[in-house]
Protein backbone atom coordinates (compact mmCIF):
# COMPACT_ATOMS: atom_id res chain seq x y z
CA UNK A 1 0.00 0.00 0.00
CA UNK A 2 1.16 3.52 -0.68
CA UNK A 3 2.89 5.05 2.32
CA UNK A 4 2.38 8.73 1.57
CA UNK A 5 -0.63 10.95 2.21
CA UNK A 6 -1.89 10.40 -1.34
CA UNK A 7 -3.20 6.88 -0.79
CA UNK A 8 -6.63 5.50 -1.61
CA UNK A 9 -8.39 2.17 -1.19
CA UNK A 10 -11.64 1.39 -2.97
CA UNK A 11 -13.88 -1.65 -3.17
CA UNK A 12 -16.23 -2.11 -6.09
CA UNK A 13 -17.05 -3.92 -9.33
CA UNK A 14 -14.95 -3.89 -12.50
CA UNK A 15 -16.95 -2.05 -15.18
CA UNK A 16 -15.00 -3.21 -18.26
CA UNK A 17 -12.61 -6.06 -18.96
CA UNK A 18 -9.03 -5.12 -18.08
CA UNK A 19 -7.19 -3.87 -21.19
CA UNK A 20 -3.54 -4.90 -21.45
CA UNK A 21 -1.04 -2.71 -23.31
CA UNK A 22 2.72 -2.49 -23.47
CA UNK A 23 5.17 0.40 -23.58
CA UNK A 24 7.66 0.44 -26.47
CA UNK A 25 10.23 -1.07 -24.06
CA UNK A 26 7.88 -3.98 -23.24
CA UNK A 27 6.58 -2.93 -19.80
CA UNK A 28 3.04 -4.21 -19.24
CA UNK A 29 0.22 -1.87 -18.26
CA UNK A 30 -3.41 -2.77 -17.62
CA UNK A 31 -6.34 -0.35 -17.33
CA UNK A 32 -9.85 -0.99 -16.08
CA UNK A 33 -12.75 0.80 -14.47
CA UNK A 34 -14.25 0.26 -11.02
CA UNK A 35 -17.74 1.32 -9.89
CA UNK A 36 -18.14 2.02 -6.18
CA UNK A 37 -21.68 2.14 -4.77
CA UNK A 38 -22.74 3.95 -1.62
CA UNK A 39 -26.20 3.54 -0.06
CA UNK A 40 -27.84 5.48 2.72
CA UNK A 41 -31.28 6.06 4.17
CA UNK A 42 -32.71 9.56 3.57
CA UNK A 43 -33.59 10.90 7.03
CA UNK A 44 -36.59 12.85 5.76
CA UNK A 45 -38.22 10.35 3.42
CA UNK A 46 -36.83 7.17 5.06
CA UNK A 47 -36.18 5.90 1.50
CA UNK A 48 -32.91 4.26 0.53
CA UNK A 49 -30.77 6.31 -1.84
CA UNK A 50 -27.72 5.25 -3.79
CA UNK A 51 -24.79 6.97 -5.44
CA UNK A 52 -22.25 5.36 -7.78
CA UNK A 53 -18.74 6.71 -8.38
CA UNK A 54 -16.59 5.52 -11.27
CA UNK A 55 -12.79 5.30 -11.12
CA UNK A 56 -10.18 4.51 -13.77
CA UNK A 57 -7.42 2.23 -12.49
CA UNK A 58 -3.92 1.60 -13.92
CA UNK A 59 -1.57 -1.20 -12.86
CA UNK A 60 1.96 -1.87 -14.10
CA UNK A 61 4.34 -4.82 -14.60
CA UNK A 62 3.61 -8.10 -12.77
CA UNK A 63 0.51 -6.66 -11.10
CA UNK A 64 -0.79 -5.75 -14.57
CA UNK A 65 -0.13 -9.29 -15.84
CA UNK A 66 -1.89 -10.83 -12.83
CA UNK A 67 -4.92 -8.55 -13.17
CA UNK A 68 -5.17 -9.27 -16.91
CA UNK A 69 -5.02 -13.02 -16.33
CA UNK A 70 -7.37 -13.13 -13.34
CA UNK A 71 -10.12 -10.52 -13.44
CA UNK A 72 -12.99 -9.68 -15.77
CA UNK A 73 -15.89 -7.26 -16.01
CA UNK A 74 -18.20 -7.69 -13.02
CA UNK A 75 -15.51 -8.99 -10.66
CA UNK A 76 -15.64 -7.40 -7.22
CA UNK A 77 -12.20 -6.08 -6.27
CA UNK A 78 -10.33 -4.13 -3.62
CA UNK A 79 -7.82 -1.67 -5.10
CA UNK A 80 -5.21 0.25 -3.13
CA UNK A 81 -2.86 2.79 -4.63
CA UNK A 82 -2.42 6.50 -5.21
CA UNK A 83 -4.28 9.21 -7.12
CA UNK A 84 -2.41 10.62 -10.08
CA UNK A 85 -3.37 13.32 -12.57
CA UNK A 86 -2.23 13.02 -16.17
CA UNK A 87 -2.52 15.75 -18.83
CA UNK A 88 -2.08 15.70 -22.59
CA UNK A 89 -2.98 17.58 -25.74
CA UNK A 90 -5.16 16.08 -28.49
CA UNK A 91 -4.23 16.17 -32.17
CA UNK A 92 -6.63 19.12 -32.57
CA UNK A 93 -4.81 21.05 -29.81
CA UNK A 94 -7.35 20.56 -27.02
CA UNK A 95 -5.92 20.14 -23.53
CA UNK A 96 -7.21 17.12 -21.61
CA UNK A 97 -6.54 15.70 -18.18
CA UNK A 98 -7.67 12.75 -16.11
CA UNK A 99 -7.30 11.64 -12.50
CA UNK A 100 -6.80 7.91 -12.11
CA UNK A 101 -5.78 5.42 -9.45
CA UNK A 102 -2.31 3.95 -9.96
CA UNK A 103 -2.64 0.61 -8.20
CA UNK A 104 -0.11 -0.75 -5.74
CA UNK A 105 -2.30 -3.80 -5.11
CA UNK A 106 -5.48 -5.31 -6.56
CA UNK A 107 -7.33 -8.22 -4.97
CA UNK A 108 -10.58 -10.05 -5.55
CA UNK A 109 -13.08 -9.17 -2.85
CA UNK A 110 -14.13 -12.19 -0.84
CA UNK A 111 -17.24 -10.52 0.56
CA UNK A 112 -19.56 -12.16 -2.00
CA UNK A 113 -17.29 -14.69 -3.74
CA UNK A 114 -14.47 -17.17 -3.29
CA UNK A 115 -11.11 -17.15 -5.04
CA UNK A 116 -8.42 -19.67 -5.83
CA UNK A 117 -4.88 -18.28 -5.43
CA UNK A 118 -2.03 -19.37 -7.74
CA UNK A 119 1.40 -18.05 -6.82
CA UNK A 120 3.48 -16.82 -9.76
CA UNK A 121 7.26 -16.92 -10.04
CA UNK A 122 9.06 -13.63 -9.47
CA UNK A 123 10.87 -12.41 -12.55
CA UNK A 124 13.38 -10.20 -10.76
CA UNK A 125 13.86 -7.24 -8.42
CA UNK A 126 11.44 -4.36 -8.73
CA UNK A 127 8.72 -6.38 -10.42
CA UNK A 128 6.19 -5.62 -7.72
CA UNK A 129 6.27 -9.02 -6.09
CA UNK A 130 4.91 -12.36 -6.99
CA UNK A 131 1.61 -12.36 -5.12
CA UNK A 132 -1.07 -14.36 -6.82
CA UNK A 133 -3.87 -13.79 -9.11
CA UNK A 134 -7.22 -14.83 -7.91
CA UNK A 135 -10.50 -15.64 -9.40
CA UNK A 136 -13.01 -12.87 -9.54
CA UNK A 137 -15.82 -15.03 -8.35
CA UNK A 138 -15.17 -18.05 -10.54
CA UNK A 139 -16.06 -19.02 -14.05
CA UNK A 140 -13.93 -19.54 -17.10
CA UNK A 141 -10.24 -19.91 -17.72
CA UNK A 142 -7.80 -17.06 -17.14
CA UNK A 143 -7.55 -14.58 -19.99
CA UNK A 144 -4.19 -13.94 -21.62
CA UNK A 145 -2.87 -10.56 -22.55
CA UNK A 146 -1.87 -9.42 -26.01
CA UNK A 147 1.76 -9.59 -27.07
CA UNK A 148 4.11 -6.59 -26.66
CA UNK A 149 4.21 -6.02 -30.41
CA UNK A 150 0.43 -5.72 -30.74
CA UNK A 151 0.00 -2.51 -28.80
CA UNK A 152 1.71 -0.15 -26.41
CA UNK A 153 0.98 2.78 -24.19
CA UNK A 154 -0.28 5.73 -26.25
CA UNK A 155 1.48 8.28 -24.11
CA UNK A 156 4.87 6.58 -24.00
CA UNK A 157 4.84 6.71 -20.22
CA UNK A 158 6.66 4.24 -18.07
CA UNK A 159 6.52 4.58 -14.27
CA UNK A 160 9.51 4.82 -11.96
Short mmCIF file of N, CA and C in Angstrom, two decimals, residues 3-139:
data_model
loop_
_atom_site.label_atom_id
_atom_site.label_comp_id
_atom_site.label_asym_id
_atom_site.label_seq_id
_atom_site.Cartn_x
_atom_site.Cartn_y
_atom_site.Cartn_z
N UNK A 3 2.58 4.59 0.98
CA UNK A 3 2.89 5.05 2.32
C UNK A 3 2.75 6.56 2.49
N UNK A 4 2.50 7.28 1.43
CA UNK A 4 2.38 8.73 1.57
C UNK A 4 0.93 9.14 1.80
N UNK A 5 0.70 10.44 1.92
CA UNK A 5 -0.63 10.95 2.21
C UNK A 5 -1.58 10.80 1.02
N UNK A 6 -1.06 10.53 -0.15
CA UNK A 6 -1.89 10.40 -1.34
C UNK A 6 -2.23 8.93 -1.59
N UNK A 7 -2.83 8.28 -0.61
CA UNK A 7 -3.20 6.88 -0.79
C UNK A 7 -4.72 6.74 -0.77
N UNK A 8 -5.19 5.73 -1.51
CA UNK A 8 -6.63 5.50 -1.61
C UNK A 8 -6.86 4.00 -1.69
N UNK A 9 -7.95 3.55 -1.08
CA UNK A 9 -8.39 2.17 -1.19
C UNK A 9 -9.88 2.20 -1.53
N UNK A 10 -10.24 1.47 -2.57
CA UNK A 10 -11.64 1.39 -2.97
C UNK A 10 -12.04 -0.08 -3.10
N UNK A 11 -13.32 -0.32 -2.97
CA UNK A 11 -13.88 -1.65 -3.17
C UNK A 11 -15.10 -1.49 -4.06
N UNK A 12 -15.11 -2.23 -5.16
CA UNK A 12 -16.23 -2.11 -6.09
C UNK A 12 -16.15 -3.15 -7.18
N UNK A 13 -16.97 -2.96 -8.23
CA UNK A 13 -17.05 -3.92 -9.33
C UNK A 13 -16.34 -3.38 -10.57
N UNK A 14 -15.63 -4.26 -11.26
CA UNK A 14 -14.95 -3.89 -12.50
C UNK A 14 -16.01 -3.62 -13.56
N UNK A 15 -15.93 -2.46 -14.22
CA UNK A 15 -16.95 -2.05 -15.18
C UNK A 15 -16.63 -2.43 -16.63
N UNK A 16 -15.38 -2.76 -16.91
CA UNK A 16 -15.00 -3.21 -18.26
C UNK A 16 -13.81 -4.15 -18.12
N UNK A 17 -13.72 -5.12 -19.03
CA UNK A 17 -12.61 -6.06 -18.96
C UNK A 17 -11.29 -5.32 -18.94
N UNK A 18 -10.35 -5.76 -18.11
CA UNK A 18 -9.03 -5.12 -18.08
C UNK A 18 -8.38 -5.15 -19.47
N UNK A 19 -7.82 -4.01 -19.87
CA UNK A 19 -7.19 -3.87 -21.19
C UNK A 19 -5.67 -3.82 -21.00
N UNK A 20 -4.99 -4.81 -21.57
CA UNK A 20 -3.54 -4.90 -21.45
C UNK A 20 -2.88 -4.18 -22.61
N UNK A 21 -1.86 -3.39 -22.30
CA UNK A 21 -1.04 -2.71 -23.31
C UNK A 21 0.41 -2.82 -22.88
N UNK A 22 1.30 -2.43 -23.76
CA UNK A 22 2.72 -2.49 -23.47
C UNK A 22 3.40 -1.20 -23.94
N UNK A 23 4.38 -0.75 -23.17
CA UNK A 23 5.17 0.40 -23.58
C UNK A 23 6.12 -0.07 -24.69
N UNK A 24 6.71 0.85 -25.43
CA UNK A 24 7.66 0.44 -26.47
C UNK A 24 8.81 -0.42 -25.92
N UNK A 25 9.15 -0.26 -24.65
CA UNK A 25 10.23 -1.07 -24.06
C UNK A 25 9.72 -2.40 -23.50
N UNK A 26 8.42 -2.68 -23.65
CA UNK A 26 7.88 -3.98 -23.24
C UNK A 26 7.30 -4.06 -21.85
N UNK A 27 7.16 -2.92 -21.15
CA UNK A 27 6.58 -2.93 -19.80
C UNK A 27 5.06 -3.04 -19.91
N UNK A 28 4.48 -3.99 -19.17
CA UNK A 28 3.04 -4.21 -19.24
C UNK A 28 2.27 -3.20 -18.39
N UNK A 29 1.12 -2.81 -18.93
CA UNK A 29 0.22 -1.87 -18.26
C UNK A 29 -1.20 -2.35 -18.52
N UNK A 30 -2.02 -2.40 -17.45
CA UNK A 30 -3.41 -2.77 -17.62
C UNK A 30 -4.27 -1.62 -17.10
N UNK A 31 -5.38 -1.37 -17.77
CA UNK A 31 -6.34 -0.35 -17.33
C UNK A 31 -7.71 -1.00 -17.23
N UNK A 32 -8.47 -0.52 -16.24
CA UNK A 32 -9.85 -0.99 -16.08
C UNK A 32 -10.60 0.01 -15.25
N UNK A 33 -11.91 -0.09 -15.25
CA UNK A 33 -12.75 0.80 -14.47
C UNK A 33 -13.35 0.08 -13.28
N UNK A 34 -13.61 0.82 -12.20
CA UNK A 34 -14.25 0.26 -11.02
C UNK A 34 -15.40 1.18 -10.62
N UNK A 35 -16.57 0.59 -10.39
CA UNK A 35 -17.74 1.32 -9.89
C UNK A 35 -17.87 1.04 -8.40
N UNK A 36 -17.99 2.13 -7.62
CA UNK A 36 -18.14 2.02 -6.18
C UNK A 36 -19.52 2.56 -5.82
N UNK A 37 -20.33 1.74 -5.16
CA UNK A 37 -21.68 2.14 -4.77
C UNK A 37 -21.73 2.51 -3.31
N UNK A 38 -22.52 3.52 -3.00
CA UNK A 38 -22.74 3.95 -1.62
C UNK A 38 -24.25 4.08 -1.42
N UNK A 39 -24.77 3.47 -0.37
CA UNK A 39 -26.20 3.54 -0.06
C UNK A 39 -26.41 4.16 1.31
N UNK A 40 -27.48 4.89 1.43
CA UNK A 40 -27.84 5.48 2.72
C UNK A 40 -29.34 5.70 2.77
N UNK A 41 -29.85 5.82 3.98
CA UNK A 41 -31.28 6.06 4.17
C UNK A 41 -31.50 7.57 4.32
N UNK A 42 -32.36 8.15 3.50
CA UNK A 42 -32.71 9.56 3.57
C UNK A 42 -33.48 9.77 4.87
N UNK A 43 -32.98 10.67 5.71
CA UNK A 43 -33.59 10.90 7.03
C UNK A 43 -34.98 11.49 6.94
N UNK A 44 -35.26 12.23 5.87
CA UNK A 44 -36.59 12.85 5.76
C UNK A 44 -37.62 11.89 5.18
N UNK A 45 -37.26 11.22 4.08
CA UNK A 45 -38.22 10.35 3.42
C UNK A 45 -38.15 8.90 3.90
N UNK A 46 -37.08 8.54 4.61
CA UNK A 46 -36.83 7.17 5.06
C UNK A 46 -36.66 6.20 3.89
N UNK A 47 -36.43 6.73 2.69
CA UNK A 47 -36.18 5.90 1.50
C UNK A 47 -34.68 5.68 1.36
N UNK A 48 -34.32 4.53 0.80
CA UNK A 48 -32.91 4.26 0.53
C UNK A 48 -32.49 5.00 -0.73
N UNK A 49 -31.34 5.62 -0.69
CA UNK A 49 -30.77 6.31 -1.84
C UNK A 49 -29.42 5.70 -2.15
N UNK A 50 -28.99 5.85 -3.38
CA UNK A 50 -27.72 5.25 -3.79
C UNK A 50 -26.96 6.19 -4.71
N UNK A 51 -25.66 6.19 -4.57
CA UNK A 51 -24.79 6.97 -5.44
C UNK A 51 -23.67 6.06 -5.93
N UNK A 52 -23.33 6.15 -7.21
CA UNK A 52 -22.25 5.36 -7.78
C UNK A 52 -21.16 6.28 -8.27
N UNK A 53 -19.91 5.98 -7.89
CA UNK A 53 -18.74 6.71 -8.38
C UNK A 53 -17.93 5.77 -9.25
N UNK A 54 -17.36 6.32 -10.33
CA UNK A 54 -16.59 5.52 -11.27
C UNK A 54 -15.13 5.97 -11.25
N UNK A 55 -14.21 5.01 -11.18
CA UNK A 55 -12.79 5.30 -11.12
C UNK A 55 -12.05 4.53 -12.21
N UNK A 56 -11.09 5.19 -12.86
CA UNK A 56 -10.18 4.51 -13.77
C UNK A 56 -8.98 4.04 -12.97
N UNK A 57 -8.54 2.81 -13.22
CA UNK A 57 -7.42 2.23 -12.49
C UNK A 57 -6.35 1.79 -13.48
N UNK A 58 -5.08 2.01 -13.12
CA UNK A 58 -3.92 1.60 -13.92
C UNK A 58 -3.02 0.76 -13.04
N UNK A 59 -2.54 -0.37 -13.57
CA UNK A 59 -1.57 -1.20 -12.86
C UNK A 59 -0.43 -1.52 -13.83
N UNK A 60 0.76 -1.67 -13.30
CA UNK A 60 1.96 -1.87 -14.10
C UNK A 60 2.63 -3.21 -13.79
N UNK A 61 3.44 -3.68 -14.73
CA UNK A 61 4.34 -4.82 -14.60
C UNK A 61 3.62 -6.10 -14.17
N UNK A 62 4.17 -6.80 -13.17
CA UNK A 62 3.61 -8.10 -12.77
C UNK A 62 2.18 -7.96 -12.27
N UNK A 63 1.89 -6.88 -11.55
CA UNK A 63 0.51 -6.66 -11.10
C UNK A 63 -0.42 -6.56 -12.30
N UNK A 64 0.01 -5.87 -13.35
CA UNK A 64 -0.79 -5.75 -14.57
C UNK A 64 -1.04 -7.13 -15.18
N UNK A 65 0.00 -7.94 -15.27
CA UNK A 65 -0.13 -9.29 -15.84
C UNK A 65 -1.11 -10.12 -15.02
N UNK A 66 -1.00 -10.05 -13.68
CA UNK A 66 -1.89 -10.83 -12.83
C UNK A 66 -3.34 -10.38 -12.94
N UNK A 67 -3.56 -9.07 -13.00
CA UNK A 67 -4.92 -8.55 -13.17
C UNK A 67 -5.49 -9.01 -14.51
N UNK A 68 -4.70 -8.87 -15.58
CA UNK A 68 -5.17 -9.27 -16.91
C UNK A 68 -5.51 -10.74 -17.02
N UNK A 69 -4.79 -11.58 -16.28
CA UNK A 69 -5.02 -13.02 -16.33
C UNK A 69 -6.12 -13.49 -15.38
N UNK A 70 -6.49 -12.66 -14.41
CA UNK A 70 -7.37 -13.13 -13.34
C UNK A 70 -8.75 -12.50 -13.29
N UNK A 71 -8.88 -11.25 -13.70
CA UNK A 71 -10.12 -10.52 -13.44
C UNK A 71 -10.85 -10.14 -14.72
N UNK A 72 -12.16 -10.06 -14.63
CA UNK A 72 -12.99 -9.68 -15.77
C UNK A 72 -14.07 -8.71 -15.32
N UNK A 73 -14.78 -8.16 -16.29
CA UNK A 73 -15.89 -7.26 -16.01
C UNK A 73 -16.85 -7.94 -15.02
N UNK A 74 -17.27 -7.17 -14.02
CA UNK A 74 -18.20 -7.69 -13.02
C UNK A 74 -17.53 -8.20 -11.77
N UNK A 75 -16.23 -8.51 -11.84
CA UNK A 75 -15.51 -8.99 -10.66
C UNK A 75 -15.51 -7.92 -9.58
N UNK A 76 -15.73 -8.34 -8.34
CA UNK A 76 -15.64 -7.40 -7.22
C UNK A 76 -14.21 -7.41 -6.74
N UNK A 77 -13.61 -6.21 -6.62
CA UNK A 77 -12.20 -6.08 -6.27
C UNK A 77 -11.98 -5.04 -5.18
N UNK A 78 -10.83 -5.15 -4.55
CA UNK A 78 -10.33 -4.13 -3.62
C UNK A 78 -9.04 -3.62 -4.26
N UNK A 79 -8.97 -2.30 -4.46
CA UNK A 79 -7.82 -1.67 -5.10
C UNK A 79 -7.21 -0.68 -4.13
N UNK A 80 -5.90 -0.77 -3.92
CA UNK A 80 -5.21 0.25 -3.13
C UNK A 80 -4.08 0.82 -3.97
N UNK A 81 -3.88 2.12 -3.84
CA UNK A 81 -2.86 2.79 -4.63
C UNK A 81 -2.82 4.27 -4.33
N UNK A 82 -2.52 5.04 -5.37
CA UNK A 82 -2.42 6.50 -5.21
C UNK A 82 -3.16 7.19 -6.35
N UNK A 83 -3.64 8.40 -6.09
CA UNK A 83 -4.28 9.21 -7.12
C UNK A 83 -3.20 9.92 -7.91
N UNK A 84 -3.37 9.95 -9.22
CA UNK A 84 -2.41 10.62 -10.08
C UNK A 84 -3.15 11.33 -11.21
N UNK A 85 -2.77 12.57 -11.48
CA UNK A 85 -3.37 13.32 -12.57
C UNK A 85 -2.42 13.29 -13.77
N UNK A 86 -3.00 13.07 -14.94
CA UNK A 86 -2.23 13.02 -16.17
C UNK A 86 -2.85 14.00 -17.15
N UNK A 87 -2.03 14.78 -17.85
CA UNK A 87 -2.52 15.75 -18.83
C UNK A 87 -1.87 15.50 -20.17
N UNK A 88 -2.60 15.82 -21.24
CA UNK A 88 -2.08 15.70 -22.59
C UNK A 88 -2.83 16.63 -23.51
N UNK A 89 -2.35 16.73 -24.73
CA UNK A 89 -2.98 17.58 -25.74
C UNK A 89 -3.41 16.70 -26.90
N UNK A 90 -4.65 16.88 -27.38
CA UNK A 90 -5.16 16.08 -28.49
C UNK A 90 -4.53 16.56 -29.79
N UNK A 91 -4.75 15.80 -30.86
CA UNK A 91 -4.23 16.17 -32.17
C UNK A 91 -4.79 17.51 -32.64
N UNK A 92 -6.01 17.85 -32.18
CA UNK A 92 -6.63 19.12 -32.57
C UNK A 92 -6.22 20.26 -31.62
N UNK A 93 -5.31 20.00 -30.68
CA UNK A 93 -4.81 21.05 -29.81
C UNK A 93 -5.58 21.26 -28.53
N UNK A 94 -6.58 20.42 -28.25
CA UNK A 94 -7.35 20.56 -27.02
C UNK A 94 -6.57 19.96 -25.86
N UNK A 95 -6.59 20.65 -24.72
CA UNK A 95 -5.92 20.14 -23.53
C UNK A 95 -6.89 19.24 -22.77
N UNK A 96 -6.41 18.08 -22.36
CA UNK A 96 -7.21 17.12 -21.61
C UNK A 96 -6.44 16.68 -20.37
N UNK A 97 -7.18 16.26 -19.36
CA UNK A 97 -6.54 15.70 -18.18
C UNK A 97 -7.48 14.68 -17.55
N UNK A 98 -6.90 13.80 -16.78
CA UNK A 98 -7.67 12.75 -16.11
C UNK A 98 -7.00 12.46 -14.77
N UNK A 99 -7.82 12.11 -13.78
CA UNK A 99 -7.30 11.64 -12.50
C UNK A 99 -7.62 10.15 -12.45
N UNK A 100 -6.60 9.34 -12.17
CA UNK A 100 -6.80 7.91 -12.11
C UNK A 100 -6.07 7.32 -10.90
N UNK A 101 -6.44 6.11 -10.54
CA UNK A 101 -5.78 5.42 -9.45
C UNK A 101 -4.66 4.57 -10.04
N UNK A 102 -3.43 4.80 -9.59
CA UNK A 102 -2.31 3.95 -9.96
C UNK A 102 -2.21 2.91 -8.86
N UNK A 103 -2.51 1.66 -9.20
CA UNK A 103 -2.64 0.61 -8.20
C UNK A 103 -1.30 0.11 -7.69
N UNK A 104 -1.22 -0.05 -6.38
CA UNK A 104 -0.11 -0.75 -5.74
C UNK A 104 -0.49 -2.21 -5.51
N UNK A 105 -1.80 -2.45 -5.35
CA UNK A 105 -2.30 -3.80 -5.11
C UNK A 105 -3.74 -3.89 -5.57
N UNK A 106 -4.11 -5.03 -6.13
CA UNK A 106 -5.48 -5.31 -6.56
C UNK A 106 -5.79 -6.72 -6.09
N UNK A 107 -6.95 -6.90 -5.47
CA UNK A 107 -7.33 -8.22 -4.97
C UNK A 107 -8.80 -8.48 -5.23
N UNK A 108 -9.15 -9.74 -5.46
CA UNK A 108 -10.58 -10.05 -5.55
C UNK A 108 -11.20 -9.89 -4.17
N UNK A 109 -12.38 -9.31 -4.12
CA UNK A 109 -13.08 -9.17 -2.85
C UNK A 109 -13.73 -10.50 -2.50
N UNK A 110 -13.56 -10.93 -1.27
CA UNK A 110 -14.13 -12.19 -0.84
C UNK A 110 -15.43 -12.01 -0.06
N UNK A 111 -15.99 -10.80 -0.15
CA UNK A 111 -17.24 -10.52 0.56
C UNK A 111 -18.40 -11.33 -0.02
N UNK A 112 -18.46 -11.45 -1.34
CA UNK A 112 -19.56 -12.16 -2.00
C UNK A 112 -19.09 -13.28 -2.91
N UNK A 113 -17.81 -13.67 -2.83
CA UNK A 113 -17.29 -14.69 -3.74
C UNK A 113 -16.11 -15.40 -3.09
N UNK A 114 -15.67 -16.48 -3.71
CA UNK A 114 -14.47 -17.17 -3.29
C UNK A 114 -13.43 -17.01 -4.39
N UNK A 115 -12.18 -17.26 -4.06
CA UNK A 115 -11.11 -17.15 -5.04
C UNK A 115 -10.12 -18.28 -4.84
N UNK A 116 -9.47 -18.68 -5.90
CA UNK A 116 -8.42 -19.67 -5.83
C UNK A 116 -7.11 -18.95 -6.17
N UNK A 117 -6.14 -19.02 -5.28
CA UNK A 117 -4.88 -18.28 -5.43
C UNK A 117 -3.83 -19.18 -6.06
N UNK A 118 -3.12 -18.67 -7.08
CA UNK A 118 -2.03 -19.37 -7.74
C UNK A 118 -0.82 -18.47 -7.70
N UNK A 119 0.19 -18.85 -6.94
CA UNK A 119 1.40 -18.05 -6.82
C UNK A 119 2.16 -18.07 -8.14
N UNK A 120 2.69 -16.91 -8.54
CA UNK A 120 3.48 -16.82 -9.76
C UNK A 120 4.94 -16.65 -9.38
N UNK A 121 5.83 -17.07 -10.27
CA UNK A 121 7.26 -16.92 -10.04
C UNK A 121 7.65 -15.47 -10.20
N UNK A 122 8.53 -14.99 -9.34
CA UNK A 122 9.06 -13.63 -9.47
C UNK A 122 10.02 -13.60 -10.63
N UNK A 123 9.98 -12.52 -11.39
CA UNK A 123 10.87 -12.41 -12.55
C UNK A 123 12.11 -11.59 -12.26
N UNK A 124 12.20 -10.96 -11.09
CA UNK A 124 13.38 -10.20 -10.76
C UNK A 124 13.06 -9.07 -9.81
N UNK A 125 14.10 -8.35 -9.35
CA UNK A 125 13.86 -7.24 -8.42
C UNK A 125 13.05 -6.12 -9.07
N UNK A 126 12.20 -5.52 -8.26
CA UNK A 126 11.44 -4.36 -8.73
C UNK A 126 10.24 -4.71 -9.58
N UNK A 127 9.86 -6.00 -9.60
CA UNK A 127 8.72 -6.38 -10.42
C UNK A 127 7.40 -6.27 -9.69
N UNK A 128 7.44 -5.82 -8.45
CA UNK A 128 6.19 -5.62 -7.72
C UNK A 128 5.77 -6.84 -6.95
N UNK A 129 6.61 -7.85 -6.89
CA UNK A 129 6.27 -9.02 -6.09
C UNK A 129 5.60 -10.08 -6.89
N UNK A 130 5.45 -11.23 -6.29
CA UNK A 130 4.91 -12.36 -6.99
C UNK A 130 3.56 -12.77 -6.53
N UNK A 131 2.91 -12.14 -5.68
CA UNK A 131 1.61 -12.36 -5.12
C UNK A 131 0.79 -13.37 -5.86
N UNK A 132 -0.37 -13.39 -6.03
CA UNK A 132 -1.07 -14.36 -6.82
C UNK A 132 -2.25 -13.70 -7.44
N UNK A 133 -2.64 -14.25 -8.53
CA UNK A 133 -3.87 -13.79 -9.11
C UNK A 133 -4.97 -14.44 -8.32
N UNK A 134 -6.14 -14.16 -8.58
CA UNK A 134 -7.22 -14.83 -7.91
C UNK A 134 -8.39 -14.82 -8.85
N UNK A 135 -9.31 -15.66 -8.58
CA UNK A 135 -10.50 -15.64 -9.40
C UNK A 135 -11.35 -14.46 -8.99
N UNK A 136 -12.12 -13.96 -9.87
CA UNK A 136 -13.01 -12.87 -9.54
C UNK A 136 -14.40 -13.37 -9.28
N UNK A 137 -14.51 -14.48 -8.61
CA UNK A 137 -15.82 -15.03 -8.35
C UNK A 137 -16.09 -16.26 -9.18
N UNK A 138 -15.05 -16.79 -9.83
CA UNK A 138 -15.17 -18.05 -10.54
C UNK A 138 -15.58 -17.87 -11.97
N UNK A 139 -15.58 -18.99 -12.68
CA UNK A 139 -16.06 -19.02 -14.05
C UNK A 139 -14.98 -18.78 -15.07
#
